[in-house]
Short mmCIF file of C-alpha atoms in Angstrom, two decimals:
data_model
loop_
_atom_site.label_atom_id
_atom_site.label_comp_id
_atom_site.label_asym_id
_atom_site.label_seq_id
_atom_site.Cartn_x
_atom_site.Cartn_y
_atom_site.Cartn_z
CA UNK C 30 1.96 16.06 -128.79
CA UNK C 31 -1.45 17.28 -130.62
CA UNK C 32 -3.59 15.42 -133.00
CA UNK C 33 -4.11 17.15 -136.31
CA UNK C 34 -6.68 17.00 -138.32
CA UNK C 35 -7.61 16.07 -142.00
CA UNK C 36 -9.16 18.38 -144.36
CA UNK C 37 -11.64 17.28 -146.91
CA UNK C 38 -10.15 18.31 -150.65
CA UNK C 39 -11.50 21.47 -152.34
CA UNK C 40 -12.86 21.79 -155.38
CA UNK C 41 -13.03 24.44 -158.40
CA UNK C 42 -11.08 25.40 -161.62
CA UNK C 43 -10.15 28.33 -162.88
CA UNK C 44 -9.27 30.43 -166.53
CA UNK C 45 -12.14 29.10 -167.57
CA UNK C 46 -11.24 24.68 -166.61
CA UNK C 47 -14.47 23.25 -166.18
CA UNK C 48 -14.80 22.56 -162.44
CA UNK C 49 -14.09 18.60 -161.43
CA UNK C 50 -17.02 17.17 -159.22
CA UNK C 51 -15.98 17.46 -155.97
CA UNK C 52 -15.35 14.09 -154.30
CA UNK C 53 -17.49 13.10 -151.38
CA UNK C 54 -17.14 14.86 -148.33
CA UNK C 55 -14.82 12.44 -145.47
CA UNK C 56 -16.05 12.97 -142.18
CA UNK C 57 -13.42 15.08 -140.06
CA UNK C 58 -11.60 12.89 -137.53
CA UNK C 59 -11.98 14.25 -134.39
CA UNK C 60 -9.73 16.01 -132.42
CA UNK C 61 -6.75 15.04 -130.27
CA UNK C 62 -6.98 16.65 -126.76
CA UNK C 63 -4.03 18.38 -126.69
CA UNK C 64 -1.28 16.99 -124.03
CA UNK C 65 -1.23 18.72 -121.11
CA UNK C 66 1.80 21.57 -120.89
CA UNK C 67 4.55 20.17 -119.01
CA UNK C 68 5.32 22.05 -115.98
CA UNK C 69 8.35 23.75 -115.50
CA UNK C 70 11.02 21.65 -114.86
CA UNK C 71 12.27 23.93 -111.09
CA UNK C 72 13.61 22.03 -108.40
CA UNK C 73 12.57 23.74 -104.67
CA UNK C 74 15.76 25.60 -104.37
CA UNK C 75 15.50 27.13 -107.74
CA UNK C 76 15.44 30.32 -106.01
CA UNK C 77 19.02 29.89 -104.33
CA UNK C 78 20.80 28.42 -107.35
CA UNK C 79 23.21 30.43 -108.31
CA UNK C 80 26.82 29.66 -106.34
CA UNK C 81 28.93 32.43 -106.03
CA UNK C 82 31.46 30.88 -104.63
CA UNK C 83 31.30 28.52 -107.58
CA UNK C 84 31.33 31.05 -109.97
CA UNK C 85 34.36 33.16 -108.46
CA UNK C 86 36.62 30.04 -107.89
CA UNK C 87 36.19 29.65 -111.61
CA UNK C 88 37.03 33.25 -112.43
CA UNK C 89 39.99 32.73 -110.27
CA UNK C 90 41.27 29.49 -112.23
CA UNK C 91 40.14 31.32 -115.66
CA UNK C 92 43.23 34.10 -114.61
CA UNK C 93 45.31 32.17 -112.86
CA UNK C 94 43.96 34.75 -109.45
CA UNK C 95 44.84 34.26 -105.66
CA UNK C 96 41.85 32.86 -104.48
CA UNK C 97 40.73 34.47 -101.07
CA UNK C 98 37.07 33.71 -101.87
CA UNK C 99 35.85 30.19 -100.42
CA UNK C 100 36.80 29.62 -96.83
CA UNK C 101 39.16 27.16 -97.12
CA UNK C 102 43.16 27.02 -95.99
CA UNK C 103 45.80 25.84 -98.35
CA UNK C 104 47.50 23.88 -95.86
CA UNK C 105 47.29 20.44 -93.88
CA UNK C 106 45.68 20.25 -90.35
CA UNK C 107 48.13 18.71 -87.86
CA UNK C 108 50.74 15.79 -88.70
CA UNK C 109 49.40 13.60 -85.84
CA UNK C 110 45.76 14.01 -87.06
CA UNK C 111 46.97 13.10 -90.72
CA UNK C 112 48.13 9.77 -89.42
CA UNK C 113 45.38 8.90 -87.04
CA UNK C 114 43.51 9.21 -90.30
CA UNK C 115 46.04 6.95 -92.23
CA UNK C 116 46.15 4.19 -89.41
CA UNK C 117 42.96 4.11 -89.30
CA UNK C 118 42.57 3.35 -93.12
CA UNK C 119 45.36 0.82 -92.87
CA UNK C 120 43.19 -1.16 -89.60
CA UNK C 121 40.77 -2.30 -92.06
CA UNK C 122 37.99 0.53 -91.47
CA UNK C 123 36.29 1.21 -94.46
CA UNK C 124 32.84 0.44 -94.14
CA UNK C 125 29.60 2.25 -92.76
CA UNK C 126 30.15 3.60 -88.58
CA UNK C 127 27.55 3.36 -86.52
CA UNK C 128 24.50 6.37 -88.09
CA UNK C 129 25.41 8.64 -84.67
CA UNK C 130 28.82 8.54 -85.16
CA UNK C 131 31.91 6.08 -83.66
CA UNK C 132 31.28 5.83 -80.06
CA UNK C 133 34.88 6.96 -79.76
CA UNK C 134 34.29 10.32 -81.62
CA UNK C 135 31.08 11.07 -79.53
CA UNK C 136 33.06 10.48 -76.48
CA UNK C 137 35.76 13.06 -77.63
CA UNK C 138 32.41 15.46 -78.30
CA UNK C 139 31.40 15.24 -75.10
CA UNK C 140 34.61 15.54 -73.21
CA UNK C 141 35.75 17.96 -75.44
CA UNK C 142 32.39 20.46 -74.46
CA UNK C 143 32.94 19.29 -70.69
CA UNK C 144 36.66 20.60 -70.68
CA UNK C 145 36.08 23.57 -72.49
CA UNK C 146 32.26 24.63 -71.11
CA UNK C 147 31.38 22.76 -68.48
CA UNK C 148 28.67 21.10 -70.40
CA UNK C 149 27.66 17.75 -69.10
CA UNK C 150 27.03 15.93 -72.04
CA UNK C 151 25.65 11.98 -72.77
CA UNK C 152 27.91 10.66 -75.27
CA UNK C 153 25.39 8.11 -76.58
CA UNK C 154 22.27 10.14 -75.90
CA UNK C 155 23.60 13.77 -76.77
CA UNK C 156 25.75 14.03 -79.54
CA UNK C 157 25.18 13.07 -83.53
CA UNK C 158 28.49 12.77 -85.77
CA UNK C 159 27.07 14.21 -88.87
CA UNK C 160 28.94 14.94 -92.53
CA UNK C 161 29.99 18.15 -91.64
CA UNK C 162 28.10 21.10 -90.30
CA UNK C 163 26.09 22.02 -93.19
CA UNK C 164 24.40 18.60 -92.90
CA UNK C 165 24.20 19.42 -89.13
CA UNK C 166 22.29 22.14 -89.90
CA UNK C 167 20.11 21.19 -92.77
CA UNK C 168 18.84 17.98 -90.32
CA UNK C 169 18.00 20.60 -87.45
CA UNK C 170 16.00 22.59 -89.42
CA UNK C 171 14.21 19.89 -90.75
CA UNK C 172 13.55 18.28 -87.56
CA UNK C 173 13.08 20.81 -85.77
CA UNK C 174 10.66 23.05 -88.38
CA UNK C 175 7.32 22.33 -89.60
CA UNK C 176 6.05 24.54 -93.05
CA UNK C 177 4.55 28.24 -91.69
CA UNK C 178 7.28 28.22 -88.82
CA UNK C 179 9.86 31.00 -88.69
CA UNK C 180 13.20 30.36 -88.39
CA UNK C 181 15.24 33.75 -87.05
CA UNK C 182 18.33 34.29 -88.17
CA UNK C 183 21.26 37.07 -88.17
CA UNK C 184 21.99 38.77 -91.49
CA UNK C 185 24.42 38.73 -93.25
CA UNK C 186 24.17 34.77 -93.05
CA UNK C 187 26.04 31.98 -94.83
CA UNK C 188 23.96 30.76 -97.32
CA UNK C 189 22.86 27.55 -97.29
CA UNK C 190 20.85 28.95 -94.26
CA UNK C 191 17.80 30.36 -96.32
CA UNK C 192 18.44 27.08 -98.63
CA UNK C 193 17.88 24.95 -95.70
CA UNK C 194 14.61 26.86 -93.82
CA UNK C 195 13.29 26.64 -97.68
CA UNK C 196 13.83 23.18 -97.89
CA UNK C 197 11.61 22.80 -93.95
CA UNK C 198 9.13 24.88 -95.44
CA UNK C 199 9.69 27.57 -92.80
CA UNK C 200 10.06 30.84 -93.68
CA UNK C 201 13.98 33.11 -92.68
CA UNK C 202 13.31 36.09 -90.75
CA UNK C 203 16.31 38.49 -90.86
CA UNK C 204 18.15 40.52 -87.84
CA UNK C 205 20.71 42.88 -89.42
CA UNK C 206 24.07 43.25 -87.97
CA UNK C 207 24.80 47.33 -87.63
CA UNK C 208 27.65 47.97 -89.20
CA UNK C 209 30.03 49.29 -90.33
CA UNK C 210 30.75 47.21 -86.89
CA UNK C 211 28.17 44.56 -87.64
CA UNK C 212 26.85 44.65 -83.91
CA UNK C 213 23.81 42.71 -83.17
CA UNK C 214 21.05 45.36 -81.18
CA UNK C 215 18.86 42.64 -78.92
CA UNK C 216 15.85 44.73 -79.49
CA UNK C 217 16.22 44.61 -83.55
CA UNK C 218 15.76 40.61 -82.40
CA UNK C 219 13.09 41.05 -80.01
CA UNK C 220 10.81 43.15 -83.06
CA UNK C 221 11.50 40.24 -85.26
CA UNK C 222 9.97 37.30 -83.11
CA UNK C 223 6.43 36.64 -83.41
CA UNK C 224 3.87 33.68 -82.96
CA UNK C 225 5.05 32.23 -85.47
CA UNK C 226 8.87 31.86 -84.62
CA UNK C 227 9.91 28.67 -83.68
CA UNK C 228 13.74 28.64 -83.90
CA UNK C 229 16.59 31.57 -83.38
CA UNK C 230 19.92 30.25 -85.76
CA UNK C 231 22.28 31.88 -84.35
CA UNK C 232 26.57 32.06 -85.85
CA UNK C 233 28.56 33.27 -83.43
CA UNK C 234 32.14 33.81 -84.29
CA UNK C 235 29.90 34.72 -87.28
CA UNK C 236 30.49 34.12 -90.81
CA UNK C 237 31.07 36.06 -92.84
CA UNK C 238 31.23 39.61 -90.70
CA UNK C 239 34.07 37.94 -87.81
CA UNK C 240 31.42 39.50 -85.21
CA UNK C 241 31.03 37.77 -81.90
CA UNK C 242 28.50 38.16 -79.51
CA UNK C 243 29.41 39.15 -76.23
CA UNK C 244 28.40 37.59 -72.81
CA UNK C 245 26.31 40.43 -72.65
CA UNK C 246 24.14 39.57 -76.10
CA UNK C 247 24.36 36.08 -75.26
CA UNK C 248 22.58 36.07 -72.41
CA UNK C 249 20.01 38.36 -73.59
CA UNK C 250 19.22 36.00 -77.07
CA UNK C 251 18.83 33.45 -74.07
CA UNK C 252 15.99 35.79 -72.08
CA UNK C 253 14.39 35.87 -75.33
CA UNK C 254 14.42 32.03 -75.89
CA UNK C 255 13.63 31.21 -72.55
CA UNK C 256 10.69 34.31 -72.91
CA UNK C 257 8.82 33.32 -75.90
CA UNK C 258 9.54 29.43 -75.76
CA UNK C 259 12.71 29.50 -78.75
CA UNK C 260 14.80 26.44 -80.05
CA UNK C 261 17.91 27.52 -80.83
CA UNK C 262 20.09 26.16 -82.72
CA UNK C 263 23.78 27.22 -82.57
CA UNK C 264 25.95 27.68 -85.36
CA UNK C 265 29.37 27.49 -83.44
CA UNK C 266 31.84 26.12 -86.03
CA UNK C 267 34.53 28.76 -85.52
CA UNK C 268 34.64 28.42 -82.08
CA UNK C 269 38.03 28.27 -81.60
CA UNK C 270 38.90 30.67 -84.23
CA UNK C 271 38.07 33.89 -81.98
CA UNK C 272 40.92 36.87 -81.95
CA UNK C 273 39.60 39.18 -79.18
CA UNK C 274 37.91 38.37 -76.28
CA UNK C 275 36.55 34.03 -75.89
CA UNK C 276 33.97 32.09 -77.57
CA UNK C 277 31.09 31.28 -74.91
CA UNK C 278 28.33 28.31 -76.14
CA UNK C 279 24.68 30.01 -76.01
CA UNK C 280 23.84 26.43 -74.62
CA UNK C 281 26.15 27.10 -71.18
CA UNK C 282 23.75 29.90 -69.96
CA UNK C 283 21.02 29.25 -67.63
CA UNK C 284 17.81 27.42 -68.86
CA UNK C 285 19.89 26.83 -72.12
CA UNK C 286 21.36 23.18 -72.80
CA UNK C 287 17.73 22.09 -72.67
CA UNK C 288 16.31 24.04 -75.91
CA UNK C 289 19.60 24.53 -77.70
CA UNK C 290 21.19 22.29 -80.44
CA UNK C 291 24.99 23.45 -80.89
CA UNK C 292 26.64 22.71 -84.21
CA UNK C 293 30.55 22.35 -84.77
CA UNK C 294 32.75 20.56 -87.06
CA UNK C 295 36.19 20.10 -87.93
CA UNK C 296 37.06 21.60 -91.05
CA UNK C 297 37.82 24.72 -90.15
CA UNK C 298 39.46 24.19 -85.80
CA UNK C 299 41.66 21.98 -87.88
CA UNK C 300 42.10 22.63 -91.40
CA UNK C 301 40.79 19.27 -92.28
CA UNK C 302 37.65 20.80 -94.20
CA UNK C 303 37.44 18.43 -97.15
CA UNK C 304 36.76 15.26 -94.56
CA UNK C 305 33.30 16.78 -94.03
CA UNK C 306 32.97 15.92 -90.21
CA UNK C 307 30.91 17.59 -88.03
CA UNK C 308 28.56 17.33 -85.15
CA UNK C 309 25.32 18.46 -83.35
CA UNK C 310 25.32 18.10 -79.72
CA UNK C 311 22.57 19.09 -77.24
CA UNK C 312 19.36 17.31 -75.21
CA UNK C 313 18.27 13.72 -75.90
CA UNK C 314 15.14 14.51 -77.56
CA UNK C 315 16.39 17.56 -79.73
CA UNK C 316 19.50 15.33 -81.07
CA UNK C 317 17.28 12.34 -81.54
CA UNK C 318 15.26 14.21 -83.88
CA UNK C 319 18.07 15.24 -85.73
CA UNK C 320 19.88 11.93 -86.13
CA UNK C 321 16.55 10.75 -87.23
CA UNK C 322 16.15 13.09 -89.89
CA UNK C 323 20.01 12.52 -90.85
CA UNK C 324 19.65 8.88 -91.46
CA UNK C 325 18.04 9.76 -94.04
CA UNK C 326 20.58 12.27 -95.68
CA UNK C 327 23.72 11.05 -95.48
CA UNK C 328 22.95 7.80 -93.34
CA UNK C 329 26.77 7.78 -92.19
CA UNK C 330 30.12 9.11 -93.51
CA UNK C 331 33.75 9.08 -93.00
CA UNK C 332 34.95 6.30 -91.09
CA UNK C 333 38.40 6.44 -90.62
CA UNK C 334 38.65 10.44 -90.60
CA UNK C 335 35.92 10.07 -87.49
CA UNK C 336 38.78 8.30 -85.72
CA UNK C 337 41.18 10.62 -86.46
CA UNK C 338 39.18 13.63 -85.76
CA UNK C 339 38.43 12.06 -82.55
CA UNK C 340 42.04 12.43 -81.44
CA UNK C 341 42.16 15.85 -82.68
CA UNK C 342 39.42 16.94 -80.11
CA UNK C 343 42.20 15.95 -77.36
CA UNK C 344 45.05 17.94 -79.14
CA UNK C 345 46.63 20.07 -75.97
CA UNK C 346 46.05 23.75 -75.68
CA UNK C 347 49.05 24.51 -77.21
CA UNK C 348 47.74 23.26 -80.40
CA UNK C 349 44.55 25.54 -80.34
CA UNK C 350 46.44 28.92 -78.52
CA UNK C 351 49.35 28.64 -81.64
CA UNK C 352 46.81 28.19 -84.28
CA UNK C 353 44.39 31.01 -82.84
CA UNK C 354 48.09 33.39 -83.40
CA UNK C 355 48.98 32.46 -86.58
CA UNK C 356 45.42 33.50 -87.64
CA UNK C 357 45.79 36.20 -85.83
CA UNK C 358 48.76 37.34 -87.56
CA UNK C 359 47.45 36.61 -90.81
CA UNK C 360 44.27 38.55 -89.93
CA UNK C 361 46.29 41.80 -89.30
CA UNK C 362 48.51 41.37 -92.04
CA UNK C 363 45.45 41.46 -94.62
CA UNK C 364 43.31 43.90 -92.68
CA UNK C 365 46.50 46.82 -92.68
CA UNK C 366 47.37 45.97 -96.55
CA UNK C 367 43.87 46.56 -97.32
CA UNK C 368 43.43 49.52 -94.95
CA UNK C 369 46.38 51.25 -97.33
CA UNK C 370 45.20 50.31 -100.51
CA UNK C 371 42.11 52.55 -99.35
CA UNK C 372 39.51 49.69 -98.30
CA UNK C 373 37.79 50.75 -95.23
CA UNK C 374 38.14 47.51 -92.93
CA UNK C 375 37.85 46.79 -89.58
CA UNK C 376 39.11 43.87 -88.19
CA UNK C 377 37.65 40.40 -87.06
CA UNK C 378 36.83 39.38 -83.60
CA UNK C 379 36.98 35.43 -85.40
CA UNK C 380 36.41 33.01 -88.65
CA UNK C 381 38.83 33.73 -91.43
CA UNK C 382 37.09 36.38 -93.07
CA UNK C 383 37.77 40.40 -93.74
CA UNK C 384 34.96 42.30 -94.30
CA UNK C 385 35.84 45.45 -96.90
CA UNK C 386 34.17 48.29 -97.74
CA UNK C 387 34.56 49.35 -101.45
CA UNK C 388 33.10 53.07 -101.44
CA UNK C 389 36.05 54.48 -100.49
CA UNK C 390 37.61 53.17 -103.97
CA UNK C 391 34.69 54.77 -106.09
CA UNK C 392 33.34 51.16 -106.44
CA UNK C 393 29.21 50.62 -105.71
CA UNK C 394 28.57 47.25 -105.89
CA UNK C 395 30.44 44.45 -104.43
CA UNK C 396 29.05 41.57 -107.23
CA UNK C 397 30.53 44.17 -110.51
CA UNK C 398 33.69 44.48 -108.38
CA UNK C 399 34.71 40.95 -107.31
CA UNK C 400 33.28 39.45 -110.93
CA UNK C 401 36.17 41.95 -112.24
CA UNK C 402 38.55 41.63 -109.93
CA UNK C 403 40.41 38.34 -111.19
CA UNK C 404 40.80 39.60 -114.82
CA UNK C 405 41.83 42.88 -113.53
CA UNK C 406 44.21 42.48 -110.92
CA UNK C 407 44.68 38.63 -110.37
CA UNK C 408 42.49 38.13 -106.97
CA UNK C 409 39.48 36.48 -106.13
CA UNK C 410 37.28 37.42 -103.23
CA UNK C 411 33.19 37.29 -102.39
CA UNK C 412 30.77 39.84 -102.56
CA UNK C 413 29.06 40.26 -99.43
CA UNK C 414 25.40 40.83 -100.96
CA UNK C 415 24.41 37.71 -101.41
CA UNK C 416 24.72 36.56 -97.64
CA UNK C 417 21.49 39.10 -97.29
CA UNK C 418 17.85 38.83 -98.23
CA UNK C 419 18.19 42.87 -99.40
CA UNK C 420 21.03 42.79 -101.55
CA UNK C 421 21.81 46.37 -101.46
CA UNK C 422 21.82 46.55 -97.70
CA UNK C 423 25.38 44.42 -98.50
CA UNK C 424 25.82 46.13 -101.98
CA UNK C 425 29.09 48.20 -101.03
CA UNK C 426 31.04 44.76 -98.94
CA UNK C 427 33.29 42.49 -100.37
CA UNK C 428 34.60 39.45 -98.35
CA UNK C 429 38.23 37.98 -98.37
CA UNK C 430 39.40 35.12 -96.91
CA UNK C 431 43.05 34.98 -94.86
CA UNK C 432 43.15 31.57 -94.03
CA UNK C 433 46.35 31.48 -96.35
CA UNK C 434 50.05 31.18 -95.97
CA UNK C 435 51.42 34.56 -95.43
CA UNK C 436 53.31 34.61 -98.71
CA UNK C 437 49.95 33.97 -100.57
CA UNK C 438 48.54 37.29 -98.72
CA UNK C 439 51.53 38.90 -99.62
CA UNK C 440 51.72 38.28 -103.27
CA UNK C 441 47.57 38.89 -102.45
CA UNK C 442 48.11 42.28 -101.58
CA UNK C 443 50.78 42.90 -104.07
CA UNK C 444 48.30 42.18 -107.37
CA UNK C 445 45.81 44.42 -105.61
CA UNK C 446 48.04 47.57 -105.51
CA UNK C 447 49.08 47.13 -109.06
CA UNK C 448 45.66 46.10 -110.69
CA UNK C 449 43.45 48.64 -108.30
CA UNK C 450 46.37 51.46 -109.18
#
């Protein structure tokens, strides 16, 4: 607040008043420094605050729209997981697990990676149980990332991505997918490294395109690590969530396991994605640094749904092969109706996401579209642009979600022929 100050009185008359004597002159007080401006009241991530997906699930409860615009399915993971979790609750264990996880859940992490990859993983040494993958992620950048580093990263990318590099200090260095087939060109990665890059994030089955690498791309990302001397850290929580062809881990390759940090979770293998378990798994020294930044974060979550999600990780094949098909089915369901309401769309390789291209309707840009589709023909869904640092380069995408019972898609599909008409 500033001072003021006070003004001696004035003196005078006027039509023709004799003048009054002026009183004696007070000394002015003197002035009040004036308080120093407050500065703007911006948190760090000021830049990256505006949710989308927040602000289309609201647009979808507003009008009563299908929602295919967060990631999320609308039904329950398997029955045997569900009361893992409940017996688990009922044995008394509420309180803080240990801050890398139950031993018993880091033991189904490693076998799990073993069976599946061959990946010869320390249990106690190797893996960090963390709450979910986003905080997976968040604590390997900040290990892992000092301010002025680069981190490398393939674009269109989920965003909590250039949220987290901001938070590190480090600065996100964009590779474009090609499309319309969102293919990843090795030497559009090799341009973008420089001295300065200290990490390649890579998201492979990636969200939200479906792309995933091939063996072939794989292993030349890894000639590139290995070449200039990379972290990586691997973004692999669709992993069993592929359509065509089979997810390989970046970290199996040769010269790999030792610079890589490899990121899963459960929400989305097992529809379980409210309990907010995930993990990071890779070399001592790499997962030590992240556990030690996650202490700090989270300290440690979930206790009985760690024990349940620990017997999920030994589910048989069956459970994976019939869930991988039922996506599957869903997948082509949504990709056709789209296809002949005029979208152009081609289909997912993985995740539970449809890219759709919106020219072919007359439509421009993906944000005006998907901010009016609820009102106008009852259906939510995500406009692609703001998973890129260009937003026109994503300008003409929209992204829908099919992790939904069929009859949802259906009735989906059925408000978008009638409202788009």
């Amino acid at each position: 607040m500033t001072g003021h100050r006070q003004h001696p009185p004035g003196s005078g008359g006027c039509c023709g008043t004799p003048a009054v004597p002026a009183a004696p002159a007070v000394p002015a007080a003197p002035a009040v420094p004036a308080a120093p401006a407050v500065p703007a009241r911006r948190g760090r991530l000021a830049a990256h605050g505006h949710n989308v997906f927040a602000e289309m699930s609201a647009l979808a409860e507003r009008y009563d729209a299908v929602n295919l615009g967060q990631g999320f399915p609308d039904t329950a993971g398997p029955d045997s997981v569900v009361e893992a979790a409940v017996r688990a609750l009922r044995a008394g264990h509420h309180q803080y697990p240990p801050v890398p996880g139950l031993p018993a859940l880091r033991r189904a992490i490693a076998d799990h990676q073993r069976r599946r990859y061959g990946l010869d993983i320390d249990p106690d040494r190797e893996t960090v149980v963390t709450t979910g993958a986003s905080e997976a992620l968040a604590a390997a950048l900040l290990a892992l990332t000092s301010p002025g580093d680069e981190v490398v990263a393939l674009e269109p990318f989920y965003d909590s991505y250039a949220a987290c590099a901001t938070l590190a200090g480090a600065t996100l260095v964009p590779v474009r997918l090609r499309a319309p087939d969102f293919t990843l060109d090795t030497r559009d990665l090799a341009a973008a490294i420089t001295g300065r890059t200290r990490v390649l994030l890579l998201n492979t089955p990636h969200n939200p395109t479906g792309a995933v690498l091939t063996p072939g791309q794989l292993h030349e990302v890894a000639a590139l690590a290995r070449a200039h001397d990379l972290l990586v850290i691997s973004d692999e929580v669709y992993e069993h969530l592929v359509f065509d062809g089979v997810h390989q881990p970046i970290a199996a390759l040769p010269g790999m396991f030792e610079r890589t940090v490899t990121i899963s979770s459960a929400g989305k293998s097992f529809s379980f994605t409210g309990w907010k378990v995930g993990w990071a798994s890779g070399p001592a020294d790499l997962v030590t640094a992240v556990r030690e930044v996650k202490q700090h974060l989270s300290f440690a979550a979930g206790t009985p749904f760690q024990y349940a999600v620990a017997d999920a990780l030994r589910l048989p094949e069956e459970y994976f092969t019939a869930a991988t098909d039922s996506l599957r089915r869903r997948r082509d369901l949504m990709t056709d109706g789209l296809r002949a309401l005029g979208f152009d769309v081609r289909p997912p390789q993985g995740t539970y996401f449809i890219t759709a291209d919106i020219t072919p309707l007359g439509e421009r840009d993906g944000m005006e579209f998907c901010r009016a589709l609820p009102g106008r023909a009852g259906v939510a869904a995500i406009p692609q642009q703001v998973f890129y640092a260009d937003p026109d380069a994503g300008r003409r995408y929209v992204r829908f979600a099919f992790c939904k019972r069929e009859t949802v898609l259906h009735e989906a599909l059925d408000r978008l022929k009638e409202g788009l008409a």
